[in-house]
C-alpha positions as semicolon CSV with decimal commas, in nm:
position;residue;x (nm);y (nm);z (nm)
1;X;2,013;-0,107;-1,847
2;X;1,610;-0,125;-1,760
3;X;1,627;-0,449;-1,967
4;X;1,917;-0,568;-1,774
5;X;1,748;-0,520;-1,449
6;X;1,420;-0,662;-1,567
7;X;1,609;-0,987;-1,701
8;X;1,833;-0,993;-1,361
9;X;1,518;-0,982;-1,168
10;X;1,326;-1,231;-1,344
11;X;1,656;-1,472;-1,316
12;X;1,659;-1,416;-0,943
13;X;1,296;-1,492;-0,888
14;X;1,275;-1,771;-1,103
15;X;1,594;-1,932;-0,954
16;X;1,474;-1,844;-0,599
17;X;1,089;-2,000;-0,662
18;X;1,200;-2,285;-0,874
19;X;1,521;-2,409;-0,710
20;X;1,518;-2,288;-0,345
21;X;1,549;-2,598;-0,150
22;X;1,279;-2,448;0,092
23;X;1,011;-2,430;-0,202
24;X;0,667;-2,554;-0,133
25;X;0,542;-2,798;-0,406
26;X;0,331;-2,510;-0,527
27;X;0,621;-2,287;-0,604
28;X;0,809;-2,566;-0,737
29;X;0,530;-2,590;-1,010
30;X;0,472;-2,256;-1,094
31;X;0,370;-2,167;-1,436
32;X;0,600;-1,990;-1,650
33;X;0,378;-1,731;-1,694
34;X;0,347;-1,666;-1,320
35;X;0,710;-1,627;-1,311
36;X;0,701;-1,381;-1,559
37;X;0,417;-1,203;-1,362
38;X;0,642;-1,228;-1,038
39;X;0,900;-1,037;-1,235
40;X;0,718;-0,781;-1,369
41;X;0,537;-0,701;-1,031
42;X;0,866;-0,681;-0,862
43;X;1,014;-0,439;-1,130
44;X;0,696;-0,208;-1,072
45;X;0,702;-0,244;-0,679
46;X;1,084;-0,226;-0,673
47;X;1,039;0,137;-0,562
48;X;0,846;0,057;-0,260
49;X;1,063;-0,251;-0,153
50;X;1,250;-0,065;0,136
51;X;1,098;0,276;0,091
52;X;0,768;0,323;0,275
53;X;0,774;0,701;0,237
54;X;0,781;0,648;-0,158
55;X;0,448;0,434;-0,113
56;X;0,295;0,700;0,095
57;X;0,389;0,971;-0,146
58;X;0,233;0,774;-0,421
59;X;-0,090;0,743;-0,226
60;X;-0,061;0,416;-0,030
61;X;-0,236;0,467;0,341
62;X;-0,177;0,268;0,637
63;X;-0,526;0,027;0,693
64;X;-0,419;-0,243;0,926
65;X;-0,185;-0,263;1,206
66;X;0,070;-0,558;1,203
67;X;-0,145;-0,884;1,145
68;X;0,061;-1,191;1,245
69;X;0,224;-1,381;0,970
70;X;0,085;-1,133;0,727
71;X;0,222;-0,792;0,773
72;X;0,084;-0,426;0,770
73;X;-0,126;-0,357;0,483
74;X;-0,136;-0,020;0,321
75;X;-0,391;0,079;0,025
76;X;-0,390;0,287;-0,261
77;X;-0,768;0,375;-0,284
78;X;-0,723;0,502;-0,634
79;X;-0,591;0,175;-0,763
80;X;-0,886;-0,056;-0,892
81;X;-0,910;-0,405;-1,073
82;X;-0,633;-0,648;-1,139
83;X;-0,302;-0,525;-1,282
84;X;0,012;-0,687;-1,159
85;X;0,224;-0,386;-1,187
86;X;-0,025;-0,165;-0,973
87;X;-0,114;-0,367;-0,690
88;X;-0,389;-0,177;-0,457
89;X;-0,256;-0,340;-0,131
90;X;0,105;-0,340;-0,018
91;X;0,211;-0,566;0,259
92;X;0,520;-0,452;0,490
93;X;0,686;-0,564;0,790
94;X;0,904;-0,347;1,014
95;X;1,229;-0,419;1,235
96;X;1,327;-0,116;1,433
97;X;1,253;0,167;1,236
98;X;1,302;-0,003;0,893
99;X;1,010;-0,114;0,672
100;X;1,025;-0,392;0,423
101;X;0,802;-0,494;0,131
102;X;0,694;-0,862;0,135
103;X;0,401;-0,899;-0,056
104;X;0,113;-0,702;-0,270
105;X;-0,257;-0,785;-0,267
106;X;-0,584;-0,752;-0,406
107;X;-0,931;-0,801;-0,251
108;X;-1,240;-0,855;-0,416
109;X;-1,628;-0,884;-0,268
110;X;-1,655;-1,217;-0,414
111;X;-1,405;-1,513;-0,570
112;X;-1,303;-1,427;-0,918
113;X;-1,483;-1,650;-1,186
114;X;-1,127;-1,666;-1,345
115;X;-0,826;-1,630;-1,150
116;X;-0,603;-1,359;-1,257
117;X;-0,297;-1,554;-1,190
118;X;-0,268;-1,906;-1,277
119;X;-0,262;-2,126;-0,959
120;X;-0,423;-1,832;-0,745
121;X;-0,512;-1,931;-0,383
122;X;-0,771;-1,711;-0,204
123;X;-0,805;-1,600;0,139
124;X;-1,055;-1,392;0,339
125;X;-1,067;-1,074;0,563
126;X;-1,424;-1,037;0,768
127;X;-1,622;-0,718;0,761
128;X;-1,412;-0,432;0,955
129;X;-1,395;-0,112;1,045
130;X;-1,071;0,077;0,963
131;X;-0,908;0,373;1,127
132;X;-0,668;0,619;1,022
133;X;-0,377;0,479;1,235
134;X;-0,395;0,123;1,076
135;X;-0,610;0,013;1,361
136;X;-0,928;-0,221;1,288
137;X;-1,227;-0,356;1,438
138;X;-1,433;-0,662;1,306
139;X;-1,788;-0,528;1,247
140;X;-2,056;-0,658;1,019
141;X;-2,236;-0,328;0,948
142;X;-2,073;0,043;0,891
143;X;-2,351;0,140;1,147
144;X;-2,131;-0,025;1,392
145;X;-1,835;0,136;1,340
146;X;-1,736;0,414;1,622
147;X;-1,625;0,737;1,514
148;X;-1,269;0,699;1,707
149;X;-1,126;0,382;1,803
150;X;-1,197;0,294;2,172
151;X;-0,841;0,147;2,211
152;X;-0,632;0,377;1,992
153;X;-0,831;0,704;1,986
154;X;-0,791;0,711;1,604
155;X;-1,058;0,863;1,387
156;X;-1,278;0,652;1,149
157;X;-1,158;0,583;0,805
158;X;-1,382;0,358;0,620
159;X;-1,584;0,039;0,651
160;X;-1,590;-0,278;0,402
161;X;-1,797;-0,617;0,375
162;X;-1,624;-0,928;0,361
163;X;-1,376;-0,970;0,105
164;X;-1,179;-1,239;-0,077
165;X;-0,812;-1,174;-0,088
166;X;-0,526;-1,260;-0,311
167;X;-0,175;-1,258;-0,188
168;X;0,129;-1,242;-0,400
169;X;0,432;-1,294;-0,182
170;X;0,683;-1,143;-0,396
171;X;0,944;-0,965;-0,190
172;X;0,972;-1,241;0,071
173;X;1,011;-1,612;0,062
174;X;0,711;-1,814;0,171
175;X;0,735;-2,193;0,230
176;X;0,367;-2,207;0,189
177;X;0,379;-2,079;-0,164
178;X;0,366;-1,721;-0,350
179;X;0,006;-1,717;-0,299
180;X;-0,068;-1,839;0,089
181;X;-0,262;-1,609;0,284
182;X;-0,020;-1,625;0,584
183;X;0,383;-1,652;0,600
184;X;0,533;-1,822;0,879
185;X;0,872;-1,698;0,800
186;X;0,721;-1,339;0,927
187;X;0,690;-1,477;1,276
188;X;0,982;-1,269;1,411
189;X;0,826;-0,943;1,304
190;X;0,499;-1,021;1,474
191;X;0,564;-0,847;1,785
192;X;0,684;-0,525;1,599
């Protein structure tokens, strides 16, 4: 049964990425190994697809509010390095009270010398203070982070320097490609 689910997932992913009429040129030419990695990543993160409670139980915590055309970000601080089946960051959107996983993500202090996925495109996230409620404030040094967020009253959680990001849109179509930083199809969720 597990093998059947994996094969079905791989076929669905491959057909939507390669044959979808709205697929970008980047998606239409995805390397077969990347298509296989998408299938592996989807199988590994299926339990989180519509179940944020499971992600939280497994150690993911909110680190951003809704970033337009990107989503809410949830980090598992115990996960390090690159493993397509164990992403350290999950990207969600919310509609009403329902949460939907849209992407997985990795962050690096500098751009990797060798891309972990063929064709990977990188984004960036500036230095920021993150608060327990998911709010964040851009700041170039941890010393500039307030103990509580002045707007939300939430306690300080952590600071990070500028980061290189790698998004992998495996749970929501993205006309700009599976590695694009932003997804214009998330616009309806931006006000949530």
